[in-house]
XYZ file of C-alpha atoms in Angstrom:
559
model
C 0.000 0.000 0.000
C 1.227 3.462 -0.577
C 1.239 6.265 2.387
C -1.407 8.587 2.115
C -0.955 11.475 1.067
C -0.269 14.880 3.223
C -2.840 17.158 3.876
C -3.148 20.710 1.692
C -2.366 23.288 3.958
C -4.545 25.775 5.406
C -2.973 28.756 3.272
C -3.265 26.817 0.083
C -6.904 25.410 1.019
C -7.923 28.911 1.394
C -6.233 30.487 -1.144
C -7.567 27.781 -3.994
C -10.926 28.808 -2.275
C -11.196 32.588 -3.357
C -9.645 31.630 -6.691
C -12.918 29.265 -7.218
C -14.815 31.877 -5.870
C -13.575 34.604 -8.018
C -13.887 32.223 -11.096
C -17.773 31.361 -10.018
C -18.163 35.573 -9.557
C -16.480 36.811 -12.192
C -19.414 38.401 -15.100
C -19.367 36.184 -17.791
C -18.011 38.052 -21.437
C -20.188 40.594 -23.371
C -23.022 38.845 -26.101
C -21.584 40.911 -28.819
C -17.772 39.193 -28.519
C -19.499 35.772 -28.569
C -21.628 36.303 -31.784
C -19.746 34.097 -35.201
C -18.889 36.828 -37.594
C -22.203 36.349 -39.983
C -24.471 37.688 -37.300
C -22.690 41.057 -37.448
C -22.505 40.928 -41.596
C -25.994 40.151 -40.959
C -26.856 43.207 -38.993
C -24.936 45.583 -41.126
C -26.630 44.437 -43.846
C -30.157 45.071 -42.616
C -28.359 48.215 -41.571
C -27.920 49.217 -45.161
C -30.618 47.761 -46.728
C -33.051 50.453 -43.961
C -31.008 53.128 -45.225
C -30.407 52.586 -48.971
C -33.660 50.945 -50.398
C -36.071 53.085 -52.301
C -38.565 53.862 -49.793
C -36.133 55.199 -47.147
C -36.539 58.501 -45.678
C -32.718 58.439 -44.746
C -29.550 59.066 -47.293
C -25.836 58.136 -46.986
C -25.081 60.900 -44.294
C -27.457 59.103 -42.195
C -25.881 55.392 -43.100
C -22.598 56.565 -42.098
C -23.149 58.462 -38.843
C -24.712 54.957 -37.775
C -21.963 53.240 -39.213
C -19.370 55.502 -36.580
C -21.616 54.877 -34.033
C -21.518 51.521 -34.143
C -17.557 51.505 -34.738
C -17.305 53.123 -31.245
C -18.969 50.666 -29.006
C -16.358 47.870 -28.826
C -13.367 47.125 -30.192
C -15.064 44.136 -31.786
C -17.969 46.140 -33.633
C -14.585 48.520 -34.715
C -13.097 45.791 -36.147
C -15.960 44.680 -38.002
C -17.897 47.768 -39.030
C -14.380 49.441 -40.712
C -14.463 47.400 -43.703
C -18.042 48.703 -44.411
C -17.537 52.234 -43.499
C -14.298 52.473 -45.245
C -14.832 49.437 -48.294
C -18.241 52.201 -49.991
C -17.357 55.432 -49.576
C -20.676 58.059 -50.323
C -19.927 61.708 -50.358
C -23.093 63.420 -51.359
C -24.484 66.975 -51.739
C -22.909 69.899 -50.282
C -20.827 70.741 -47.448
C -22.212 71.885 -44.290
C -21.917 75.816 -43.651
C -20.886 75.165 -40.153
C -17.643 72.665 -41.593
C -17.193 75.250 -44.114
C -16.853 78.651 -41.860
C -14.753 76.040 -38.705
C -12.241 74.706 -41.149
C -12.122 77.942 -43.208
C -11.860 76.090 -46.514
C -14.080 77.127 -49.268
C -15.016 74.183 -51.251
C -14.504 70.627 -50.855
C -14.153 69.960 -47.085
C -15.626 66.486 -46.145
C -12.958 65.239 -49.190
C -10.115 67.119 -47.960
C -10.847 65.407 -44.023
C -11.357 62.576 -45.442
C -8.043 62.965 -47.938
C -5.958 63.691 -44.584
C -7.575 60.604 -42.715
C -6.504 58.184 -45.305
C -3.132 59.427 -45.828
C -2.138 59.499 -42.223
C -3.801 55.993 -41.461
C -2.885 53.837 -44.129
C -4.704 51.087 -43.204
C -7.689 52.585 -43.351
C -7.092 53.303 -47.120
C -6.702 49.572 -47.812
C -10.393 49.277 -47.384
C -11.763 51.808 -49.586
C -12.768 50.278 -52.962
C -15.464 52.455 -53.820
C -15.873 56.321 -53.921
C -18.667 58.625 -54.707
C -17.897 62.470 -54.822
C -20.288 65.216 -54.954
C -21.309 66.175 -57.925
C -19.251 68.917 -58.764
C -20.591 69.553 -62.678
C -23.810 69.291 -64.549
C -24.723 66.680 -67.998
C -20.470 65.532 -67.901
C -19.360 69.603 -68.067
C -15.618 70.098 -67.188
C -15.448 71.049 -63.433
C -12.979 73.230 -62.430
C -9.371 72.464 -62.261
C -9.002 72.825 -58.140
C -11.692 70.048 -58.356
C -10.209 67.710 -60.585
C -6.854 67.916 -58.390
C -8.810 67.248 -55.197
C -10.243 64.304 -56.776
C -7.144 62.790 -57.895
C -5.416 63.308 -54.683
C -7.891 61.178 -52.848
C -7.775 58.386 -55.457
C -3.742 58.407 -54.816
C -4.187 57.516 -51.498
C -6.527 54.791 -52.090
C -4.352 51.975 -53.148
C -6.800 49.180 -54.050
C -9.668 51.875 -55.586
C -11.772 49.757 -57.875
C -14.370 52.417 -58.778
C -15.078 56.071 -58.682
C -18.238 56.808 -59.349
C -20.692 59.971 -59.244
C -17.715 61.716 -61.178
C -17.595 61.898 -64.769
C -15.660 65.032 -66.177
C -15.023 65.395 -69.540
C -11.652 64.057 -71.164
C -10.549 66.680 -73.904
C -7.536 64.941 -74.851
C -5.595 67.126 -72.905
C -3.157 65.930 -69.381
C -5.371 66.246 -65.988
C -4.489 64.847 -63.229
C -7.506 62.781 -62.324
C -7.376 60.620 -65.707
C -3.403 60.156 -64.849
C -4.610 59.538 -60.911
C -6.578 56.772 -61.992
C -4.513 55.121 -64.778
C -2.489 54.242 -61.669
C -5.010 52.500 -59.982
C -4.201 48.422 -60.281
C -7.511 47.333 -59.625
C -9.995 49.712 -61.216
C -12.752 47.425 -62.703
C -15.073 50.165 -64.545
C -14.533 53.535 -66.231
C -16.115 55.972 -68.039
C -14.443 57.876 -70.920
C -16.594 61.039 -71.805
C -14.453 62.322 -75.003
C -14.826 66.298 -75.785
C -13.655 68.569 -78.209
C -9.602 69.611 -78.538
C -8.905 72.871 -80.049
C -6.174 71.341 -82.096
C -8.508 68.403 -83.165
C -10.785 70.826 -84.192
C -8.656 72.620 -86.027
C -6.833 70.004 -87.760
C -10.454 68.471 -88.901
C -10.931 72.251 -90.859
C -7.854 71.273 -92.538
C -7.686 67.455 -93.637
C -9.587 64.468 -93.382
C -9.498 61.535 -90.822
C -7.390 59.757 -89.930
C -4.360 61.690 -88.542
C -6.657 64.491 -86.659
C -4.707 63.032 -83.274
C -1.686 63.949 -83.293
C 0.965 61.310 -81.754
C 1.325 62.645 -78.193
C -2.689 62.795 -78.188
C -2.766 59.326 -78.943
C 0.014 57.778 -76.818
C -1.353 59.383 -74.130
C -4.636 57.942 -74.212
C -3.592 54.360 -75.187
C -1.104 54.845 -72.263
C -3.529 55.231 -69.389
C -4.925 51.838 -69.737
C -1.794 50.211 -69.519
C -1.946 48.907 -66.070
C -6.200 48.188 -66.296
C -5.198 44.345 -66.193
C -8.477 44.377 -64.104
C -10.584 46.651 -65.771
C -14.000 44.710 -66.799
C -16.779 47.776 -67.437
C -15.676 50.285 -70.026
C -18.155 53.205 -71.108
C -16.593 55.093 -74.172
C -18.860 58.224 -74.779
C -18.030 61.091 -77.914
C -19.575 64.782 -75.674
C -20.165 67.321 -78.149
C -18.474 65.899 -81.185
C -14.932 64.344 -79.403
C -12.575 62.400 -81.293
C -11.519 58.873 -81.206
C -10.116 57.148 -84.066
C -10.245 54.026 -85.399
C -6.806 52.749 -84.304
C -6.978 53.913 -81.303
C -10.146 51.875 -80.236
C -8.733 48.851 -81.486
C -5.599 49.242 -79.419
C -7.277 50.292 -76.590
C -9.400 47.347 -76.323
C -7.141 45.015 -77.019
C -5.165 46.509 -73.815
C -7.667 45.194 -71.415
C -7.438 41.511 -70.896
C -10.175 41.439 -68.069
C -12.666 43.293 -70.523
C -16.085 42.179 -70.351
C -18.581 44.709 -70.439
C -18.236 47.426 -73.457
C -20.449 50.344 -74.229
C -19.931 52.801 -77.169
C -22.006 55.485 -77.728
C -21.980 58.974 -79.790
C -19.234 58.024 -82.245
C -18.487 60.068 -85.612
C -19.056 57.014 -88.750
C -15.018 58.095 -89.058
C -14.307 56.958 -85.621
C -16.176 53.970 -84.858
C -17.740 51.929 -88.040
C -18.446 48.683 -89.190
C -14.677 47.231 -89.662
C -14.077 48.660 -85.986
C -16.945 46.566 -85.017
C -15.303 43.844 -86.362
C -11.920 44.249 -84.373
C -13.755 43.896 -81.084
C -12.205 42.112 -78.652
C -13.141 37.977 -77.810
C -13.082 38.772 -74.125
C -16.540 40.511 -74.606
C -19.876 39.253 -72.672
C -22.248 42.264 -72.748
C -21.862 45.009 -75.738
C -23.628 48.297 -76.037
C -23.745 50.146 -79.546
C -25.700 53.462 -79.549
C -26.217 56.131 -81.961
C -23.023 55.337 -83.741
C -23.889 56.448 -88.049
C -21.005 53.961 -89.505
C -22.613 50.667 -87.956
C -25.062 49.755 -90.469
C -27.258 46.510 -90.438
C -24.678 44.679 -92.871
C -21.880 45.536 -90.049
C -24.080 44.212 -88.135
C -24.788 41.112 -89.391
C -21.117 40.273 -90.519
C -20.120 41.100 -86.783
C -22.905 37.977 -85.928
C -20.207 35.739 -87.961
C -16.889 36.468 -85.697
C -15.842 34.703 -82.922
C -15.706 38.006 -81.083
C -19.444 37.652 -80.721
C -19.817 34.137 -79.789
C -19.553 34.795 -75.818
C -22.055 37.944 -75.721
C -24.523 37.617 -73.332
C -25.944 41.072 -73.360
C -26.568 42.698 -76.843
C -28.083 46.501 -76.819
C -28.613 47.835 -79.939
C -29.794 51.625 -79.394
C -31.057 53.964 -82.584
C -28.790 52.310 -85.029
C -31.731 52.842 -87.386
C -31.439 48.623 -88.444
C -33.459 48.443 -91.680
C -33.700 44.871 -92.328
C -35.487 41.925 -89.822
C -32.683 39.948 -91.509
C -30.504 41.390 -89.446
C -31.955 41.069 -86.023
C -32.769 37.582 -87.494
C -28.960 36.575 -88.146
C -27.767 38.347 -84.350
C -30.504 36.031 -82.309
C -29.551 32.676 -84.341
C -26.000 32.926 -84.043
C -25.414 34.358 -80.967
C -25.419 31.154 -79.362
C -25.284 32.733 -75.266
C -27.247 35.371 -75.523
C -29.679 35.872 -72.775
C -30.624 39.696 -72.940
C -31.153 41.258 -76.006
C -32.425 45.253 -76.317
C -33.834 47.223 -79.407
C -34.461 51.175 -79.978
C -35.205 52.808 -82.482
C -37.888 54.790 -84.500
C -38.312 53.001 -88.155
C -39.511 49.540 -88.448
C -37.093 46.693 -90.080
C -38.859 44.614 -92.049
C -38.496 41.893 -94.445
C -36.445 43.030 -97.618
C -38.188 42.440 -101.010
C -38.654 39.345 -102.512
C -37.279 37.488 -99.107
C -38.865 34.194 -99.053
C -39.718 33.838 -94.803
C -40.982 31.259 -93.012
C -42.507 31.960 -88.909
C -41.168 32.111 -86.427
C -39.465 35.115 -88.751
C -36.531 35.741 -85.748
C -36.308 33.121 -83.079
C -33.914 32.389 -80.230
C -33.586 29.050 -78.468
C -31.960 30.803 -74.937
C -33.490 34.212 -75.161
C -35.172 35.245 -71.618
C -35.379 38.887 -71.195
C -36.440 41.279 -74.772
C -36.302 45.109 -74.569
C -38.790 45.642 -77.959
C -38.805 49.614 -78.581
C -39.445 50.671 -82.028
C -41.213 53.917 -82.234
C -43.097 53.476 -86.057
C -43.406 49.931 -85.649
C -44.980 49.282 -88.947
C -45.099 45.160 -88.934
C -42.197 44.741 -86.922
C -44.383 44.087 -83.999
C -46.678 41.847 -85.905
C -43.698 39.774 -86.832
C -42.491 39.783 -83.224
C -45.536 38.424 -82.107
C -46.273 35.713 -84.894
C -42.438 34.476 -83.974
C -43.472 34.106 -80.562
C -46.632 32.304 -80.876
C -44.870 29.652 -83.482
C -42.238 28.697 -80.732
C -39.355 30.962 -81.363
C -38.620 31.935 -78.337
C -39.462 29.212 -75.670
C -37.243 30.785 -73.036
C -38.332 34.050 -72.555
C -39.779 35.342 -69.626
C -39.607 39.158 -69.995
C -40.977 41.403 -72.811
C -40.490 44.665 -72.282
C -42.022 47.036 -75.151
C -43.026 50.958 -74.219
C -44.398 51.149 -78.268
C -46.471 48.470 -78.191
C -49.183 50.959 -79.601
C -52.097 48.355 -80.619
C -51.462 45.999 -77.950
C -50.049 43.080 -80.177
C -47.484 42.313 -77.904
C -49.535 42.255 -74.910
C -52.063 39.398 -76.521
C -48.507 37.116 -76.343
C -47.836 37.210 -72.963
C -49.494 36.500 -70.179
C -52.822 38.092 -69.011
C -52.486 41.069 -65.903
C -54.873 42.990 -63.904
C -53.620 46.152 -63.806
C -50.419 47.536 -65.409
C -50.282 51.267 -64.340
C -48.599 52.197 -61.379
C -49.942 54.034 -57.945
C -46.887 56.341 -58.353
C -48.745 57.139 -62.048
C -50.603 59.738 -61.286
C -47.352 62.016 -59.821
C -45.867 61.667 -63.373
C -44.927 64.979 -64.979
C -46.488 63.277 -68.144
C -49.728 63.220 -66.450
C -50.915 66.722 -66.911
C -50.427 66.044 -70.511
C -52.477 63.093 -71.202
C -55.487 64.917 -68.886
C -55.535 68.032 -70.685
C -54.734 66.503 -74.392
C -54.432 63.312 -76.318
C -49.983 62.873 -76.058
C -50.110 61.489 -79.136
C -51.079 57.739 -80.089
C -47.155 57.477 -80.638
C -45.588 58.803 -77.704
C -42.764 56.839 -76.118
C -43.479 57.508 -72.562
C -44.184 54.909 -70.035
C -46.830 56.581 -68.390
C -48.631 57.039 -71.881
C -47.533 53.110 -72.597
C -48.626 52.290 -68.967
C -52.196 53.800 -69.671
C -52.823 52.452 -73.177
C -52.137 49.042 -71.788
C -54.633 49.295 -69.262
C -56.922 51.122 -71.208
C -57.018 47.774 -73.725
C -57.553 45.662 -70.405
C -60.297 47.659 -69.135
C -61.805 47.762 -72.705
C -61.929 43.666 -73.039
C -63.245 43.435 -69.373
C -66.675 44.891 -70.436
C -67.299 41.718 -73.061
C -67.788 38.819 -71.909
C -65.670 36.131 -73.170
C -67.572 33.236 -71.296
C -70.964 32.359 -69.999
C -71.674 29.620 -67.194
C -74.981 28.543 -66.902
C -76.411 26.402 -63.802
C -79.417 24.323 -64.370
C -81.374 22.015 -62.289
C -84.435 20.021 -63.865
C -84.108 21.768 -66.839
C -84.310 25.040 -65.072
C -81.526 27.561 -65.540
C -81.010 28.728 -61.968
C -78.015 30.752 -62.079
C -76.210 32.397 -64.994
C -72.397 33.581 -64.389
C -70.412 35.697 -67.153
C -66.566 35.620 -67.366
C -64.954 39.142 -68.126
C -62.693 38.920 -71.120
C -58.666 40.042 -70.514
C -55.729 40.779 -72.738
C -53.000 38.018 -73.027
C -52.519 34.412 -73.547
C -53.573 31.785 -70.725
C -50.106 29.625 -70.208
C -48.040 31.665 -71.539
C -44.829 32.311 -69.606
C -43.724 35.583 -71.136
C -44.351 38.387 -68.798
C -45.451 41.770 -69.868
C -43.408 44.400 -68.315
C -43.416 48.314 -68.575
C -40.948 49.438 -65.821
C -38.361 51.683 -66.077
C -34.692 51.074 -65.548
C -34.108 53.357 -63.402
C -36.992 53.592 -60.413
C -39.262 56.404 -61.235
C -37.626 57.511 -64.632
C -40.499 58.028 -67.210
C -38.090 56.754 -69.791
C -38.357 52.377 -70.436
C -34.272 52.661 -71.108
C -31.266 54.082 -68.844
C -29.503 56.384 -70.644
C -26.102 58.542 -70.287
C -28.141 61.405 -68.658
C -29.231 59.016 -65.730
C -25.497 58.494 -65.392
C -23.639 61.942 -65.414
C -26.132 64.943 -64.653
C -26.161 66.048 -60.760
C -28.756 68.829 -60.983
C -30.410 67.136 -58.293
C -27.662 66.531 -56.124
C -26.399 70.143 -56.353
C -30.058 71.582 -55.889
C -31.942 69.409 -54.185
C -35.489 69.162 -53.442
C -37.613 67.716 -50.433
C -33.921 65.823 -49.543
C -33.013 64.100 -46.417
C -31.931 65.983 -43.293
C -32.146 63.615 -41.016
C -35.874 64.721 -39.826
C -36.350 60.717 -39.644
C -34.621 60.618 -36.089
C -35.984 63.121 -35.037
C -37.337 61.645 -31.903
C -33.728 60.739 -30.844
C -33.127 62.060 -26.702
C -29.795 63.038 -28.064
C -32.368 66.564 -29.684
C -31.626 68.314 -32.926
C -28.452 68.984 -32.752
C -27.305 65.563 -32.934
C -29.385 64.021 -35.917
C -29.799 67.441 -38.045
C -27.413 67.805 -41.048
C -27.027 69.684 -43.932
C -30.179 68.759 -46.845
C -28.711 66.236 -49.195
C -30.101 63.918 -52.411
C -31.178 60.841 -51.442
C -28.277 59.206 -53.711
C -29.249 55.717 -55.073
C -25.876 54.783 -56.851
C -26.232 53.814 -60.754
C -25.270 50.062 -61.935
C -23.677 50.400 -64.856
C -24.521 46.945 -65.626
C -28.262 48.120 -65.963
C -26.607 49.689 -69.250
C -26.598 46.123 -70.646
C-alpha cells in the first residue's frame, strides 16, 4: 500500500478557495464578442438595406453616422464595421456651412478630411474600394481644375480603388491629373471615358480628313492610361459634343484590357467607330452596347454575328442604329449562341427586304429570356415579333419589355395582368399632358404606354368572353359571365413596362441618368435627417445639412 498522502495546507486550502470563488463571480463576457462573424454581416446588412432601399426617408449621411456609431462601441464592432464604413465610400451633396466657416476652406471639405484621414492611417485606405464624390458639374461639363486635383489626390491615397463613381468630367484629350490619378489605380474594374472637343482636333479636322486628326502625343497618351487596367471589366466610351476617337486607337485600346467584359460605345463620328471597328472587337466581350453610332449599319451588323468576337455575348443593346432589315436582327438572335438579354431602340420599323422568301417564327432564339422591344413606327415589326413568338421561337423568354407596343399586339402574347399602371402614375410629370390633351397615339413615354395598356384591359373586361350557366331540372337557376382580358392563358412571357431606373419616365437608362447632378447640387424635399428626429440626443445631434437621397447607378443596368 502506498502512504497517504499529506494534507493541503490551510494557506493553500484557502487560497484555492477565493480563486474558485472569483472564477464562479467573475461576469461572464459581453453577447456581442461571442456572436460568429455572420451575425454582425448580418446586422450591417439590414443596416444598409433600412437606409439605402427606395422607400427610405434616410440618405448616406445618415448610413454613415450609424456606421461611426456603431464603430465606437467595442473594439469588436470597430473591427468589423471598418471594412463597411471604409470598403463604400458616399460623399453626397454639399458641405455643411458650419464645416465650411470652422475649417475655413471654401469648397470641398468632407474630401479634404477625409483625404488627410486616409493618408495618415494607411490602413484605413486599404479598405476603400469604392468612392462617390459630390457632384461637382452638370450633364459631364468640365469642373474646375481645383476640383479635378482634389479628386485625384484622394484616389492616390486609395491603393486598391476599384471604382469612382458619381464623377464623370469630360476628357478633352488634354493631361489632368484625375485621368493620370486613376490610370495608376491596379484594380480599377469600370470607367467611363466622356471624349470632348480639342482645339487642335478641331482645327486640324478644318484642314484634312481623318485619320491623322490626333496627333501622336494625343494618342500615346490615351492608349497609355490603360496600360496597367489588367483588371478593368466595365468600359463606357462616350463622344460629348463631337470628341474624337479614331479608329486605331479603339482597337488598341481594347485590345489593352485583358479582363474586358462589359463594353459600351455610344456617340461616335461614322469616321471613328464603323463597321470594320466593329469587327476588331475584342473575344473577351460578354455584354456590348452600340448606340447612336452612323457607320454601324445593319450589314456591319450582321457580318459582326459571324466572328468569334461575338460568340460569348450575353448582353446585346442595340440603341437607334436605325437597323433596316429583320434579316438582321434575325442573323444576331440565331447565331449568338449565349445570348440571354437582347435590347432594341429605335424609331423606323425593319422589315423583311423584297422578294425574301420567310418562313414563322421570322426571328427566333432558343436561350433568349429577357427582350427590350422599342421601335417607335413599328410598322409590322411588332406583328412579326408576335407571330415568332406564338410559333415557338422563343421558348425561353420570360420578360418582354415594349413601351411602343401601340395596338397591344405584344400584350395578346404574354401573359394576361390585372392592372399595369402604377400608384406612383398619377405624380408623373407626363400626367398633366395626357389629362388636358391626347400625347399622341405614338408617344414613347411609359406613363402614356402604362395607360394604353390598361386602357385595352379595361376595354376587353366589359365583353364577356364566357358564360356559365347552372341548371337544375331543366331550369336555368343561375347564370355567371366571365370578363374577357388581354394576353394568352399559359403563356410564360411576362409583360413588363418598368423603367430602368426607379421612377424615370423613360423604359431605357440612358447617359443622362449616369452623369447629370442637378439634383444633387439643388436638391429638393432631400433628407436631413428629420427621420430621427425623436432621438433624446435633440436636434443637434441628428440634423445635417439637406442632401439627395443618392441611389448609386449600376452600370450593368446599361446592358
Amino acid at each position: 500500500m502506498g502512504l497517504p498522502s499529506p494534507p493541503l495546507s490551510p494557506s493553500y486550502s484557502s487560497t484555492l478557495t477565493a480563486q474558485q470563488k472569483s472564477r464562479s463571480t467573475a461576469p461572464p463576457p459581453p453577447v456581442f464578442q461571442r456572436l460568429p462573424p455572420e451575425i454582425y454581416d448580418c446586422i450591417l446588412r439590414q443596416l444598409a438595406i433600412f437606409h439605402d432601399e427606395p422607400a427610405s426617408m434616410s440618405c448616406k449621411t445618415c448610413h454613415l453616422r450609424d456606421l461611426c456609431a456603431l464603430s465606437l462601441v467595442d473594439r469588436t464592432w470597430d473591427r468589423v464595421v471598418r471594412p463597411q464604413l471604409y470598403g463604400r465610400i458616399h460623399i453626397v451633396g454639399n458641405d455643411s456651412p458650419t464645416q465650411v466657416k470652422r475649417f475655413k476652406v471654401k469648397f470641398g471639405v468632407r474630401l479634404k478630411l477625409l483625404r488627410r484621414t486616409l493618408r495618415e492611417r494607411r490602413v484605413l485606405a486599404q479598405h476603400v474600394r469604392e468612392i462617390k464624390v459630390p457632384r461637382l458639374q452638370r450633364h459631364g461639363a468640365t469642373g474646375d481644375t481645383r476640383n479635378l486635383d482634389l479628386v485625384a489626390s484622394l484616389v492616390m491615397a486609395c491603393p486598391n480603388l476599384e471604382k469612382l463613381v458619381g464623377f464623370y468630367p469630360v476628357y478633352g484629350h488634354a493631361f489632368d491629373r484625375l485621368s493620370h490619378a486613376l490610370s495608376t489605380r491596379l484594380r480599377l474594374k469600370e470607367h467611363v471615358w466622356l471624349i470632348g472637343e480639342n482645339p487642335a482636333i478641331a482645327e486640324r479636322s478644318r484642314k484634312q480628313l481623318p485619320p491623322g486628326l490626333m496627333d501622336m502625343q494625343q494618342a500615346d497618351q490615351f492608349l497609355h492610361f490603360h496600360k496597367s487596367w489588367r483588371s478593368l471589366s466595365t468600359l463606357f466610351l462616350c463622344s460629348h459634343k463631337q470628341g474624337v476617337l479614331e479608329r486605331d486607337i479603339f482597337v488598341h485600346t481594347l485590345h489593352r484590357l485583358p479582363a474586358l467584359r462589359h463594353l459600351c460605345i455610344s456617340s461616335f463620328d461614322m469616321d471613328d467607330f464603323d463597321d470594320v471597328t466593329l469587327q476588331s472587337l475584342p473575344q473577351s466581350l460578354q455584354s456590348l452596347r452600340l448606340q447612336d453610332l452612323e457607320g454601324v449599319t445593319f450589314w456591319g451588323l450582321s457580318e459582326f454575328s459571324r466572328t468569334q468576337s461575338a460568340q460569348g455575348i450575353k448582353q446585346l443593346s442595340l440603341i437607334n442604329l436605325d437597323i433596316k432589315y429583320l434579316s438582321t436582327i434575325s442573323n444576331l438572335l440565331l447565331r449568338l449562341q449565349n445570348l440571354h438579354r437582347f435590347t432594341l431602340v429605335q424609331e423606323s420599323s425593319p422589315e423583311v427586304a423584297d422578294g425574301e422568301l420567310v418562313f414563322q417564327p421570322v426571328i427566333a432564339s432558343q436561350q433568349l429570356q429577357y427582350m427590350h422591344w422599342d421601335i417607335l413606327n413599328p410598322g409590322f415589326a411588332n406583328e412579326n415579333l408576335a407571330n415568332s413568338i406564338c410559333a415557338g421561337g422563343f421558348p425561353q423568354l420570360r420578360t418582354l419589355k415594349a413601351p411602343s407596343d401601340h395596338d397591344g399586339q405584344l400584350q395578346m402574347v404574354c401573359r394576361p395582368r390585372a392592372q399595369v399602371v402604377l400608384p406612383s402614375d398619377k405624380y408623373s410629370k407626363a400626367y398633366r399632358a395626357f389629362t388636358e390633351g391626347n400625347p399622341g397615339r405614338l408617344a414613347r413615354t411609359l406613363f402614356t404606354a402604362r395607360k394604353q395598356a390598361q386602357q385595352r384591359i379595361e376595354d376587353a373586361r366589359k365583353r364577356a368572353m364566357f358564360r356559365v350557366v347552372v341548371e337544375e331540372d331543366g331550369i336555368v337557376q343561375e347564370m355567371f359571365d366571365i370578363q374577357g382580358y388581354i394576353g394568352t392563358v399559359g403563356s410564360k412571357i411576362s409583360y413588363c413596362l418598368d423603367p430602368d431606373v426607379p421612377g424615370s419616365d423613360n423604359a431605357l437608362i440612358d447617359f443622362p441618368d449616369l452623369v447629370d447632378g442637378s439634383k444633387e447640387i439643388a436638391p429638393k424635399d432631400g433628407c436631413t435627417g428629420m427621420w430621427n428626429a425623436s432621438h433624446h440626443r435633440g436636434k443637434k445631434w441628428w440634423n445635417h445639412t439637406e442632401r439627395y437621397r443618392y441611389h448609386p447607378v449600376d452600370l450593368q443596368r446599361f446592358f
